[in-house]
Each structure stands twice: as C-alpha cells, then as structure tokens.
Amino acid sequence: MTDQDRRARTVAWFTEVRDRLCAAFEALEDRAAGPGATERTPGRFVRTPWRRAAAPGEATAAPSADLGGGEMAILRGRVFEKVGVNLSVVHGRFDPAFRDQIPGAAASDGAFWAAGVSVVAHMCSPHVPATHMNTRHLATDHGWFGGGADLTPTFADPDAVAAFKGALKAACGAHDPAAYDRYAAWCDRYFYLPHRAEPRGAGGIFFDELTTANWEADFAFVRAVGQAFLEVFPAIVAARMDRPWTAAERAELLAKRGRYVEFNLLYDRGTVFGLKTGGNPEAVLMSLPPMVTWP
Amino acid sequence: MTDQDRRARTVAWFTEVRDRLCAAFEALEDRAAGPGATERTPGRFVRTPWRRAAAPGEATAAPSADLGGGEMAILRGRVFEKVGVNLSVVHGRFDPAFRDQIPGAAASDGAFWAAGVSVVAHMCSPHVPATHMNTRHLATDHGWFGGGADLTPTFADPDAVAAFKGALKAACGAHDPAAYDRYAAWCDRYFYLPHRAEPRGAGGIFFDELTTANWEADFAFVRAVGQAFLEVFPAIVAARMDRPWTAAERAELLAKRGRYVEFNLLYDRGTVFGLKTGGNPEAVLMSLPPMVTWP
C-alpha cells in the first residue's frame, strides 16, 4: 500500500468520525428535556469550509498555491452550548524557525502533510463534563499518529470519569496492554496548568509520535480511540443533560472554563501549531468556550 | 544617589500612582448615574497582599527566602466591571533557561530586582474604552524602565483616542521630541494579534529598556506617563459612563474582550514573565476580563 492509500484511508476515517459525532450530538439535541430545553429548538451543526493560507515565512509555489484546508462544524444548542468538530487536511512546508520542533522536519526541506479530526464540546449544564477528542496523522520525512481524549467536569463526577477512562482503557488494551497507563499519565502531564498547579480536567489519554513498524496496527488503535469516544461520551451526556442546575452551579462552570482558556492559549501545542502554520484562526480557536468568567 | 535610593524613589512613585488611581476610580464609582447604577452600590477596591514564591528552577537561599511580593487591588463596581491595580516589588534570580531573554541577565548570575505598577480596567459600558497602563523598573547588571498605556474601545471613539494619545504625546514630548512617534509605533506593533491580523486596541505608547545616561530624566519621563494617564483616563470615563447602551452593544463588548484574552495569553511578555518568575497567578492574570464570549 502506498503512502497515498494510507493517507486516503486516514482521511476517510476522520471524515466518518466527524459525521458520526455530528449525528450523535444532533440526536442528543433532539432528545433534550432539561432546563431551558422547551424554550429553545434543537441545535444543528453549521459547516464552514476553509482554505489554509501560507504561514508567515512559508515558501509556496505561488501566492494562490493549494495548501489544503478543512471544514469547521459548529453547533450552538440547548445541550451543547458550543461544540466544534473540525476536519482538516493540510500540507506545505514548515517555516525554518519552526522545523526543529517537529520530528523529521529539521533535516528535510520542511515539507509536511497533516490531517486530523478534533472535537471540543462546552456544555450548557454544569453537570455535563466538557470534553475534547482529537486524532491526527502528520507526515514529514516519516509519518505518525497522535491524539487523545479527555474529560473536564466542573464538579467531581467519578461515574463519568470511570466510564470515560474505562472505554479508553479498553481501546488502548487491544493495541498494547501497557499503552493506557502510559497515555493516561501523558494526558495528566500535558493538560496541566503549572501557574495554577492545577490539572485542566479529570484526565483521559494523550499520545503523539505513534509510529511502530506496523502501520495497520497504529491505524487500528487510532480508530479504536475514535470508536470508544463515540460510544462513551454521548452516553455520559444523555445520562446527565436533563438534571436541573442552579445559577451558582452555572457560575462555577463559567469560572472553570477560564482555566480551559488559560491552558489552551498558554500551553496547548495544537493551538500554537495551528496558529503558526496559518491555520484558520476561527477553526484553531474553535476550542474556546462560548462564555467564560474570571470572577 | 545610590541604587538603593533610586529604587526607593521608584517604589514610592509607583505606590503613589496606585493610590491615586484607586481614589480616582472610586470617585467615578460614586458619581455613576448611568444604566444599572441605581441597582448597585459604588464599587470599592479590595486589597490583597501576596508574596512571591520561587519560580521553577530558581535557586534561593532557603525555601522560605524573601523574594518580594506585592499588593493586588481589585474593584468590581457599576462603572468598572473589573479593574485591577497591582503593585509589585520582587527580586531573585532568573532561571538559566530564561536568562537569555532578559537584558543583562545572561552574562551575570541572573540576579534581578523589579518593581512596577499596572492597571487593567474592563468597563461595564460598551461605550467606555478598556485600558491598560503599566510602568516598571527592572534591574539585572544594569537597570531600565519600561511601560506604556493603551486604550481599547469596543466601538470607534475618535474623541477618546485623540484625548488619550494627546496626553501621552505631551508626556513624551517633554522627555524627547521623537519619543512619542517611536513609542506609539512600538505600541501598535506590540499590541497586535498576528493570527487575526488585528490590533488589540486603538493604540497608545509602549516602551522598554529605557536607560539613558540620565536616570533622573528617565524617571521624570516615567512619572510623566503615569501623570498623563491619571489625568486623561478618568476624564474619558466620566464623559461616557452614563450613556445608555443596548444588549447588542454589550454583546459586542464581550466578544471584543475575547481578543484581549487571546493577546494576553498568547503574546503578552508581561504575562509570560510573571508566570515564569513565580508571580502570583491571580495578580498576573488580573488583566483578564470578568466575562468574555467567543460567539
């Protein structure tokens, strides 16, 4: 199988994940019966295609050269206050100043190809955890997968966290029995705010530069992560979305989101990567919550 | 005059600026007669002292070593939705990994002393510009001043911008006729969001590493900047704070604040400096708006 075939299969899977996520979330919007549900109609995703512009310092064949792009899908609803699902397939050449941060780019001419699907969901209810899931494939002089999924409850929710981690653990276990502990620890290290000495959320998994001798196995693992997320997160939402909440609980949610913003803009590599490679800022910053307070 | 005398005079001035700013803002809170004023009592500053903790990688004489600290003053009122005035006087040793970013720290043992006063005001009314002013003195193997002041209206406000810039231009002119143009251009370059291709606000001045052969003249300039801000900003607020506004205008204000957050967490050197030197995160991030949307 050629690199082209592999890339096509990866993009096809990421597209399927996007479509299934959007369908599952719209179905939850339809079923909502909790606070505020009667006053609002079910949310629907709005899709906006975007083309990547050349990054500062990026050499391109022509100003109008095709550098790839993607499609943002955003829903603002009565269960999902704001959820963005972004699919991107981009290519180009890393700015020399940025190459040494990317495996395989420093020694080459900086050429890269990248595809990914990501979702960030900020929920109306303080009793439904926010979540983030992303899987991606990046190629320079070699290729690898990366991604992860994590949960950010406002209030401790051991049942949701156990279900979420359990699903990811099962997905990891099919790939490599040691993977879950490694990736869970990586998630805890990564989603951490040193200036607050606080974790961003309650954990999950994080992995990067996954490239074993067996591409099929790596790809199967990435599919398993997406599959696990598709099964567990909508179930967590469904079980919690109709519980009533108080104004004080909602205020806690808005303040918790401040930490999310701090992490994403101060530390998140995906955000920095997106902004430095000329990613559409609306797509890159789609992860930011719809409303936030620093009380 | 010894370095100690200079430092003492600098701290005395920064303290005076803090006290005068707090008094001027509380007086505006008392006079408010605009939307929402009758339902709320005038805001008052709440002061919270803080001690600096050692930064990661910072060598100290003892875990309990005195590394300086400061005092945060925060008011949440009916004119000022959230205004923070922070006074800090800190010292210590820069982490080796951070020294090459600081003039005079790379070649020495990294020892530093720094003092500053800063104010960030986020206003209730979309018709009153947000503002930021800071002056600071930093010493490594030599000492210098830095600072600036800038205005962030939600809607174009040529009168406010002209008054603000006029006051700063006059302060600069007394110091060096060429200073204003240089510092205004520096402000425009500095408070800029490359990922949005947007300025953060409407400009002002920004300066750093100000150290001429004449310390008295440099200090006089820094005092003139503070003085100009104390005269012009409260007048801008007073002339606008009682105008009515609509919910749609208020929504614009909340979205404009999103850009403010993006700038401060992605690009602001003061924020990065504060967080990397173990500054109190509540004081460093006091600049973040009380409520923000990413619509």
Coordinates of C-alpha atoms in Angstrom, one line a residue:
Chain A
M1 CA 0.0 0.0 0.0
T2 CA 1.3 3.4 -0.9
D3 CA 1.5 6.5 1.3
Q4 CA -1.3 7.9 -0.8
D5 CA -3.5 5.0 0.0
R6 CA -2.8 5.3 3.7
R7 CA -3.5 9.0 3.7
A8 CA -6.8 8.4 1.8
R9 CA -7.9 5.8 4.4
T10 CA -6.9 8.1 7.3
V11 CA -8.9 11.0 5.8
A12 CA -11.9 8.7 5.1
W13 CA -11.9 7.5 8.8
F14 CA -11.5 11.0 10.2
T15 CA -14.4 12.1 8.0
E16 CA -16.5 9.2 9.2
V17 CA -15.7 10.2 12.8
R18 CA -16.8 13.8 12.1
D19 CA -20.1 12.6 10.5
R20 CA -20.9 10.2 13.3
L21 CA -20.1 12.8 16.0
C22 CA -22.3 15.4 14.4
A23 CA -25.2 12.9 14.1
A24 CA -24.8 11.7 17.7
F25 CA -24.7 15.3 19.1
E26 CA -27.7 16.4 17.0
A27 CA -29.7 13.4 18.2
L28 CA -28.9 14.5 21.8
E29 CA -30.1 18.0 21.0
D30 CA -33.4 16.5 19.8
R31 CA -33.9 14.4 23.0
A32 CA -33.2 17.2 25.4
A33 CA -35.9 17.7 28.1
G34 CA -33.9 19.5 30.8
P35 CA -33.6 23.2 32.0
G36 CA -34.2 25.6 29.1
A37 CA -34.9 22.8 26.6
T38 CA -38.5 23.9 26.0
E39 CA -37.5 27.5 25.2
R40 CA -35.0 26.5 22.6
T41 CA -35.1 24.5 19.4
P42 CA -32.6 21.6 19.0
G43 CA -29.2 22.9 17.8
R44 CA -27.9 21.9 14.4
F45 CA -24.3 21.9 13.1
V46 CA -23.4 24.7 10.6
R47 CA -20.5 23.7 8.4
T48 CA -18.0 26.2 7.1
P49 CA -15.2 25.1 4.7
W50 CA -11.9 26.9 5.0
R51 CA -8.7 27.0 2.9
R52 CA -5.3 27.2 4.6
A53 CA -3.3 30.4 3.9
A54 CA 0.5 30.3 3.8
A55 CA 2.1 30.7 7.2
P56 CA 4.5 33.6 7.8
G57 CA 7.8 32.6 6.4
E58 CA 6.4 29.6 4.4
A59 CA 7.7 29.2 0.9
T60 CA 5.0 28.3 -1.6
A61 CA 5.0 27.7 -5.3
A62 CA 2.6 30.7 -5.8
P63 CA 0.6 33.0 -3.7
S64 CA -2.5 31.1 -4.7
A65 CA -1.0 27.6 -4.1
D66 CA -3.2 24.9 -2.7
L67 CA -2.2 24.3 0.9
G68 CA -5.2 22.3 1.9
G69 CA -7.9 23.3 4.3
G70 CA -10.8 21.8 6.1
E71 CA -14.3 22.1 7.4
M72 CA -15.4 23.5 10.7
A73 CA -18.7 22.3 12.0
I74 CA -20.2 24.3 14.9
L75 CA -23.4 23.6 16.8
R76 CA -24.8 26.0 19.4
G77 CA -27.7 24.3 21.1
R78 CA -29.6 23.6 24.2
V79 CA -27.4 20.7 25.4
F80 CA -24.2 21.7 23.7
E81 CA -23.7 25.3 24.4
K82 CA -21.0 25.3 21.8
V83 CA -19.4 22.2 20.2
G84 CA -17.0 22.4 17.3
V85 CA -15.9 19.5 15.1
N86 CA -13.1 20.3 12.8
L87 CA -11.8 18.2 10.0
S88 CA -8.5 19.3 8.3
V89 CA -6.2 18.1 5.6
V90 CA -3.3 20.4 5.0
H91 CA 0.1 20.3 3.5
G92 CA 3.0 22.7 2.9
R93 CA 6.4 23.5 4.2
F94 CA 7.3 24.4 7.8
D95 CA 8.9 27.8 8.4
P96 CA 12.6 27.1 9.1
A97 CA 12.2 28.7 12.6
F98 CA 9.6 26.1 13.5
R99 CA 11.1 23.0 11.9
D100 CA 13.3 21.9 14.9
Q101 CA 10.1 21.5 16.9
I102 CA 8.7 18.9 14.5
P103 CA 10.1 15.4 14.2
G104 CA 11.6 14.8 10.8
A105 CA 11.2 18.4 9.6
A106 CA 14.6 19.8 10.6
A107 CA 16.7 17.6 8.4
S108 CA 14.4 17.8 5.4
D109 CA 13.1 20.7 3.4
G110 CA 10.3 21.1 6.0
A111 CA 7.6 19.6 3.8
F112 CA 4.6 18.2 5.7
W113 CA 1.2 16.7 5.3
A114 CA -1.3 16.6 8.1
A115 CA -4.8 15.5 8.6
G116 CA -6.9 15.5 11.8
V117 CA -10.3 15.4 13.3
S118 CA -11.0 17.3 16.6
V119 CA -13.9 18.0 18.8
V120 CA -14.3 20.3 21.7
A121 CA -17.6 20.4 23.5
H122 CA -18.7 23.0 26.0
M123 CA -22.0 22.1 27.6
C124 CA -24.9 24.2 28.9
S125 CA -25.2 22.2 32.0
P126 CA -22.6 22.3 34.8
H127 CA -23.4 18.6 35.4
V128 CA -22.3 17.5 32.0
P129 CA -18.5 17.4 31.6
A130 CA -16.8 19.3 28.8
T131 CA -14.7 17.1 26.5
H132 CA -12.0 17.2 23.9
M133 CA -11.0 14.5 21.5
N134 CA -8.6 14.6 18.6
T135 CA -6.8 12.2 16.4
R136 CA -4.4 13.2 13.7
H137 CA -1.8 12.0 11.3
L138 CA 1.3 14.0 10.5
A139 CA 4.0 13.3 7.9
T140 CA 7.3 14.9 7.4
D141 CA 10.1 12.6 6.3
H142 CA 8.1 9.9 8.1
G143 CA 4.6 9.7 9.4
W144 CA 3.0 9.2 12.8
F145 CA -0.3 9.4 14.6
G146 CA -1.2 11.5 17.6
G147 CA -4.3 12.3 19.6
G148 CA -6.2 11.9 22.8
A149 CA -9.4 12.4 24.6
D150 CA -10.1 13.9 28.0
L151 CA -12.9 15.0 30.2
T152 CA -13.4 18.2 32.1
P153 CA -16.2 18.1 34.7
T154 CA -17.0 21.2 36.7
F155 CA -17.9 19.2 39.7
A156 CA -16.3 15.8 40.7
D157 CA -18.1 13.1 38.7
P158 CA -16.5 9.8 39.5
D159 CA -19.0 7.8 37.5
A160 CA -18.5 9.8 34.3
V161 CA -14.7 9.8 34.7
A162 CA -14.7 6.0 35.3
A163 CA -16.9 5.3 32.3
F164 CA -14.8 7.6 30.1
K165 CA -11.4 6.2 31.2
G166 CA -12.8 2.6 31.1
A167 CA -13.7 3.0 27.4
L168 CA -10.3 4.5 26.6
K169 CA -8.5 1.8 28.6
A170 CA -10.3 -0.9 26.6
A171 CA -9.4 0.8 23.3
C172 CA -5.7 1.0 24.4
G173 CA -5.6 -2.5 25.7
A174 CA -6.5 -4.0 22.3
H175 CA -3.4 -2.3 20.9
D176 CA -0.8 -2.6 23.6
P177 CA -1.5 -3.6 27.3
A178 CA 0.9 -1.0 28.6
A179 CA -0.5 1.8 26.4
Y180 CA -3.3 3.0 28.7
D181 CA -1.2 3.7 31.7
R182 CA 1.4 5.5 29.6
Y183 CA -1.1 7.6 27.7
A184 CA -3.2 8.4 30.8
A185 CA 0.0 9.6 32.6
W186 CA 0.9 11.7 29.4
C187 CA -2.6 13.2 29.5
D188 CA -2.2 14.2 33.1
R189 CA 1.2 15.8 32.4
Y190 CA 0.0 17.5 29.3
F191 CA -3.3 19.0 30.5
Y192 CA -1.8 20.7 33.5
L193 CA -1.6 24.4 34.4
P194 CA 1.8 24.9 36.1
H195 CA 1.0 28.5 37.0
R196 CA -2.1 27.3 38.9
A197 CA -0.7 24.0 39.9
E198 CA -4.0 22.5 38.7
P199 CA -4.9 19.9 36.1
R200 CA -7.2 21.2 33.3
G201 CA -9.6 18.4 33.7
A202 CA -10.0 14.9 35.1
G203 CA -7.8 13.1 32.6
G204 CA -8.1 10.7 29.7
I205 CA -5.3 9.8 27.3
F206 CA -2.8 11.7 25.2
F207 CA -0.4 10.2 22.7
D208 CA 1.9 11.5 20.0
E209 CA 4.5 10.4 17.5
L210 CA 2.9 6.9 17.4
T211 CA 4.8 5.1 14.7
T212 CA 5.5 1.4 15.1
A213 CA 6.7 -0.9 12.4
N214 CA 3.0 -1.8 11.9
W215 CA 1.1 1.0 10.3
E216 CA -2.1 -1.1 10.2
A217 CA -1.9 -1.7 13.9
D218 CA -1.3 2.0 14.6
F219 CA -4.2 3.0 12.4
A220 CA -6.4 0.4 14.1
F221 CA -5.6 1.9 17.5
V222 CA -6.4 5.4 16.3
R223 CA -9.8 4.1 15.0
A224 CA -10.4 2.4 18.4
V225 CA -9.9 5.6 20.2
G226 CA -12.4 7.4 18.0
Q227 CA -14.8 4.5 18.3
A228 CA -14.5 4.5 22.1
F229 CA -15.2 8.2 22.3
L230 CA -18.2 7.9 20.0
E231 CA -19.6 5.2 22.3
V232 CA -18.9 6.7 25.8
F233 CA -19.3 10.5 25.5
P234 CA -22.8 10.7 24.1
A235 CA -23.9 8.2 26.8
I236 CA -22.3 10.4 29.6
V237 CA -24.2 13.4 28.1
A238 CA -27.5 11.5 27.8
A239 CA -27.4 10.4 31.5
R240 CA -26.8 14.0 32.8
M241 CA -28.3 16.6 30.4
D242 CA -31.7 16.7 31.9
R243 CA -30.7 17.2 35.5
P244 CA -31.6 20.7 36.9
W245 CA -28.9 23.1 37.9
T246 CA -28.6 26.3 39.9
A247 CA -27.3 29.7 39.0
A248 CA -24.4 29.1 41.4
E249 CA -23.5 25.8 39.7
R250 CA -23.6 27.6 36.3
A251 CA -21.3 30.3 37.7
E252 CA -18.8 27.5 38.7
L253 CA -19.0 26.2 35.2
L254 CA -18.1 29.6 33.7
A255 CA -15.2 30.0 36.0
K256 CA -13.9 26.5 35.3
R257 CA -13.9 27.4 31.7
G258 CA -11.4 30.2 32.4
R259 CA -8.8 27.6 33.3
Y260 CA -9.6 25.9 29.9
V261 CA -8.9 29.1 28.1
E262 CA -5.7 29.7 30.1
F263 CA -4.4 26.2 29.2
N264 CA -5.3 26.4 25.5
L265 CA -3.7 29.8 24.9
L266 CA -0.7 29.5 27.2
Y267 CA 0.3 25.8 26.7
D268 CA -1.6 23.9 24.1
R269 CA 0.7 22.7 21.3
G270 CA -2.2 22.2 18.9
T271 CA -3.2 25.8 19.2
V272 CA 0.3 27.1 18.7
F273 CA 0.8 24.7 15.7
G274 CA -2.4 25.8 14.1
L275 CA -1.7 29.5 14.5
K276 CA 1.9 29.2 13.4
T277 CA 1.0 27.2 10.3
G278 CA -1.5 29.7 9.1
G279 CA -4.5 27.6 10.2
N280 CA -7.8 29.4 10.1
P281 CA -7.9 31.2 13.5
E282 CA -11.7 30.5 13.8
A283 CA -11.0 26.8 13.4
V284 CA -8.0 26.7 15.6
L285 CA -9.7 28.7 18.3
M286 CA -13.0 26.9 18.0
S287 CA -11.9 25.2 21.2
L288 CA -12.5 28.4 23.2
P289 CA -15.7 28.3 25.3
P290 CA -18.7 30.4 24.3
M291 CA -18.8 32.3 27.6
V292 CA -16.2 32.5 30.3
T293 CA -15.7 34.4 33.5
W294 CA -12.7 35.3 35.6
P295 CA -14.6 36.0 38.8
Chain B
M1 CA 22.5 58.8 44.9
T2 CA 22.8 55.1 45.4
D3 CA 20.9 52.3 43.6
Q4 CA 19.0 51.8 46.8
D5 CA 17.9 55.5 46.8
R6 CA 16.7 55.2 43.2
R7 CA 14.8 52.0 43.9
A8 CA 13.1 53.6 47.0
R9 CA 12.1 56.7 45.0
T10 CA 10.7 54.4 42.2
V11 CA 8.7 52.3 44.6
A12 CA 7.4 55.5 46.3
W13 CA 6.2 56.8 43.0
F14 CA 4.6 53.6 41.9
T15 CA 2.8 53.4 45.2
E16 CA 1.6 57.0 44.8
V17 CA 0.2 56.1 41.3
R18 CA -1.6 53.1 42.7
D19 CA -3.2 55.2 45.5
R20 CA -4.2 58.0 43.2
L21 CA -5.7 55.6 40.6
C22 CA -7.7 53.8 43.3
A23 CA -9.0 57.1 44.6
A24 CA -9.9 58.4 41.1
F25 CA -11.7 55.2 40.2
E26 CA -13.7 55.0 43.5
A27 CA -14.8 58.6 42.9
L28 CA -16.1 57.7 39.5
E29 CA -18.0 54.8 41.1
D30 CA -19.6 57.2 43.5
R31 CA -20.7 59.6 40.7
A32 CA -22.2 56.9 38.4
A33 CA -25.8 57.7 37.3
G34 CA -26.0 55.5 34.1
P35 CA -27.5 52.1 33.3
G36 CA -27.7 49.9 36.3
A37 CA -26.2 52.5 38.6
T38 CA -29.2 52.7 40.9
E39 CA -29.4 49.0 41.4
R40 CA -25.8 48.7 42.6
T41 CA -23.7 50.4 45.2
P42 CA -20.4 52.1 44.3
G43 CA -17.6 49.6 44.0
R44 CA -14.6 49.7 46.4
F45 CA -11.1 48.3 45.9
V46 CA -10.2 45.2 47.9
R47 CA -6.5 44.9 48.5
T48 CA -4.8 41.6 48.8
P49 CA -1.1 41.4 49.6
W50 CA 0.9 38.5 48.1
R51 CA 4.4 37.1 48.5
R52 CA 6.4 35.8 45.5
A53 CA 7.2 32.1 45.5
A54 CA 10.4 30.8 43.9
A55 CA 10.0 30.1 40.2
P56 CA 10.7 26.6 38.9
G57 CA 14.4 26.3 38.5
E58 CA 15.1 29.4 40.7
A59 CA 17.9 28.9 43.2
T60 CA 17.1 30.5 46.5
A61 CA 18.9 30.8 49.8
A62 CA 16.2 28.8 51.6
P63 CA 12.7 27.6 50.8
S64 CA 11.3 30.4 52.9
A65 CA 13.6 33.1 51.4
D66 CA 12.1 36.5 50.9
L67 CA 11.6 37.1 47.2
G68 CA 9.4 40.1 47.5
G69 CA 5.8 40.4 46.6
G70 CA 3.1 42.9 46.1
E71 CA -0.4 44.0 46.6
M72 CA -3.3 43.5 44.3
A73 CA -6.2 45.9 44.4
I74 CA -9.4 44.8 42.7
L75 CA -12.7 46.7 42.3
R76 CA -15.8 45.2 40.8
G77 CA -18.3 48.0 40.5
R78 CA -21.0 49.7 38.5
V79 CA -18.7 51.6 36.2
F80 CA -15.7 49.4 36.3
E81 CA -16.9 45.9 35.8
K82 CA -13.4 44.8 37.0
V83 CA -10.4 46.9 37.5
G84 CA -7.1 45.6 38.9
V85 CA -4.3 47.7 40.1
N86 CA -1.2 45.8 41.0
L87 CA 1.9 47.0 42.8
S88 CA 4.9 44.7 42.9
V89 CA 8.4 44.7 44.2
V90 CA 10.2 41.5 43.7
H91 CA 13.8 40.2 43.4
G92 CA 15.6 36.9 42.9
R93 CA 17.5 35.0 40.3
F94 CA 16.2 34.2 36.8
D95 CA 16.1 30.6 35.8
P96 CA 19.0 29.9 33.5
A97 CA 16.6 28.8 30.8
F98 CA 15.0 32.3 30.9
R99 CA 18.1 34.5 31.3
D100 CA 18.9 34.9 27.6
Q101 CA 15.6 36.7 27.1
I102 CA 16.4 39.4 29.7
P103 CA 19.0 42.1 29.1
G104 CA 21.9 41.9 31.4
A105 CA 20.9 38.5 32.9
A106 CA 22.6 36.1 30.6
A107 CA 26.2 37.1 31.4
S108 CA 25.6 37.6 35.1
D109 CA 24.3 35.2 37.8
G110 CA 20.7 36.0 36.8
A111 CA 20.0 38.2 39.8
F112 CA 17.2 40.7 39.3
W113 CA 15.1 43.3 41.1
A114 CA 11.9 44.5 39.6
A115 CA 9.1 46.9 40.6
G116 CA 6.1 48.0 38.8
V117 CA 2.6 49.4 38.9
S118 CA 0.0 48.2 36.5
V119 CA -3.7 48.8 35.9
V120 CA -6.1 47.0 33.6
A121 CA -9.7 48.2 33.5
H122 CA -12.6 46.4 32.0
M123 CA -15.7 48.6 31.9
C124 CA -19.4 47.8 32.3
S125 CA -20.4 50.1 29.4
P126 CA -19.5 49.2 25.8
H127 CA -19.1 53.0 25.3
V128 CA -16.2 53.3 27.8
P129 CA -12.9 52.0 26.4
A130 CA -11.0 49.4 28.4
T131 CA -7.5 50.5 29.2
H132 CA -4.1 49.3 30.4
M133 CA -1.2 51.2 31.9
N134 CA 2.0 49.9 33.3
T135 CA 5.3 51.4 34.4
R136 CA 8.1 49.3 35.7
H137 CA 11.7 49.3 36.7
L138 CA 13.9 46.2 36.2
A139 CA 17.5 45.8 37.2
T140 CA 19.9 43.0 36.3
D141 CA 23.5 44.0 35.8
H142 CA 22.1 47.4 34.9
G143 CA 18.7 49.0 35.3
W144 CA 16.0 50.3 33.0
F145 CA 12.4 51.5 32.8
G146 CA 9.6 50.1 30.7
G147 CA 5.9 50.7 30.4
G148 CA 3.1 52.0 28.4
A149 CA -0.5 52.9 28.2
D150 CA -3.2 52.0 25.6
L151 CA -6.9 52.2 25.0
T152 CA -9.3 49.5 23.8
P153 CA -12.6 50.9 22.7
T154 CA -15.3 48.4 21.6
F155 CA -16.7 50.9 19.0
A156 CA -14.6 53.5 17.2
D157 CA -14.3 56.5 19.5
P158 CA -12.0 59.1 17.8
D159 CA -12.5 61.7 20.6
A160 CA -11.4 59.3 23.3
V161 CA -8.5 58.1 21.3
A162 CA -7.4 61.6 20.4
A163 CA -7.5 62.8 24.1
F164 CA -5.7 59.7 25.3
K165 CA -2.9 59.9 22.7
G166 CA -2.7 63.7 23.1
A167 CA -2.0 63.4 26.8
L168 CA 0.7 60.7 26.2
K169 CA 2.2 62.7 23.3
A170 CA 2.6 65.7 25.7
A171 CA 4.2 63.5 28.3
C172 CA 6.6 62.1 25.8
G173 CA 7.4 65.5 24.2
A174 CA 8.7 66.9 27.5
H175 CA 11.2 64.0 27.6
D176 CA 12.3 63.6 23.9
P177 CA 10.5 65.2 20.9
A178 CA 11.0 62.0 18.9
A179 CA 9.8 59.6 21.7
Y180 CA 6.1 59.7 21.0
D181 CA 6.2 58.6 17.4
R182 CA 8.6 55.8 18.3
Y183 CA 6.7 54.6 21.3
A184 CA 3.3 54.9 19.6
A185 CA 4.6 52.7 16.7
W186 CA 6.0 50.3 19.2
C187 CA 2.6 50.1 20.9
D188 CA 0.9 49.3 17.5
R189 CA 3.5 46.6 16.8
Y190 CA 3.3 45.1 20.2
F191 CA -0.5 45.0 20.8
Y192 CA -1.2 43.1 17.6
L193 CA -2.7 39.7 17.1
P194 CA -1.0 38.2 14.0
H195 CA -3.4 35.2 13.9
R196 CA -6.3 37.6 13.5
A197 CA -4.3 40.3 11.6
E198 CA -6.0 42.7 14.1
P199 CA -4.7 45.3 16.6
R200 CA -5.7 44.6 20.2
G201 CA -6.9 48.1 20.7
A202 CA -6.6 51.7 19.3
G203 CA -3.0 52.3 20.4
G204 CA -1.1 54.4 22.9
I205 CA 2.5 54.0 23.8
F206 CA 4.8 51.2 24.7
F207 CA 8.5 51.4 25.7
D208 CA 11.1 49.2 27.2
E209 CA 14.8 49.1 28.1
L210 CA 14.7 52.8 28.6
T211 CA 18.1 53.7 30.1
T212 CA 19.9 56.8 29.0
A213 CA 22.9 58.4 30.8
N214 CA 20.4 60.5 32.8
W215 CA 18.5 58.4 35.3
E216 CA 16.7 61.5 36.6
A217 CA 15.4 62.3 33.2
D218 CA 14.3 58.7 32.6
F219 CA 12.5 58.7 35.9
A220 CA 10.9 62.0 35.2
F221 CA 9.5 60.6 31.9
V222 CA 8.1 57.5 33.7
R223 CA 6.4 59.9 36.2
A224 CA 5.0 62.0 33.3
V225 CA 3.4 58.9 31.7
G226 CA 1.7 58.0 35.0
Q227 CA 0.6 61.6 35.5
A228 CA -0.8 61.8 32.0
F229 CA -2.8 58.6 32.4
L230 CA -4.1 59.8 35.8
E231 CA -5.4 63.0 34.1
V232 CA -6.8 61.6 30.9
F233 CA -8.4 58.3 31.6
P234 CA -10.8 59.2 34.4
A235 CA -11.9 62.1 32.2
I236 CA -12.7 59.8 29.3
V237 CA -14.7 57.5 31.7
A238 CA -16.6 60.4 33.3
A239 CA -17.7 61.7 29.9
R240 CA -19.1 58.3 28.7
M241 CA -20.1 56.2 31.7
D242 CA -23.7 57.4 32.0
R243 CA -24.7 56.9 28.3
P244 CA -27.3 54.2 27.8
W245 CA -26.3 51.0 25.9
T246 CA -28.2 48.2 24.3
A247 CA -27.8 44.4 24.8
A248 CA -26.4 44.1 21.3
E249 CA -23.7 46.7 22.1
R250 CA -22.9 44.9 25.4
A251 CA -22.6 41.6 23.3
E252 CA -20.0 43.4 21.1
L253 CA -18.0 44.3 24.2
L254 CA -17.9 40.8 25.5
A255 CA -16.7 39.5 22.1
K256 CA -14.1 42.2 21.9
R257 CA -12.8 41.1 25.2
G258 CA -12.1 37.7 23.6
R259 CA -9.4 39.3 21.5
Y260 CA -8.0 40.8 24.7
V261 CA -7.7 37.4 26.3
E262 CA -6.1 35.9 23.2
F263 CA -3.5 38.6 23.1
N264 CA -2.6 38.4 26.8
L265 CA -2.3 34.7 27.0
L266 CA -0.7 34.1 23.5
Y267 CA 1.7 37.0 23.2
D268 CA 2.0 39.3 26.2
R269 CA 5.5 39.3 27.6
G270 CA 4.4 40.7 31.0
T271 CA 2.1 37.7 31.4
V272 CA 4.8 35.2 30.5
F273 CA 7.4 37.0 32.6
G274 CA 5.0 37.0 35.6
L275 CA 4.1 33.3 35.3
K276 CA 7.7 32.2 34.7
T277 CA 9.1 34.1 37.6
G278 CA 6.6 32.6 40.0
G279 CA 4.4 35.7 40.1
N280 CA 1.1 35.2 41.9
P281 CA -1.1 33.9 39.1
E282 CA -4.1 35.8 40.4
A283 CA -2.1 39.0 40.2
V284 CA -0.5 38.2 36.8
L285 CA -3.9 37.2 35.3
M286 CA -5.8 40.1 37.0
S287 CA -5.7 41.6 33.5
L288 CA -8.3 39.0 32.2
P289 CA -11.8 40.4 31.7
P290 CA -14.5 39.4 34.2
M291 CA -16.8 38.0 31.5
V292 CA -15.9 37.1 27.9
T293 CA -17.6 35.4 25.0
W294 CA -16.3 33.7 21.9
P295 CA -19.6 33.9 19.9

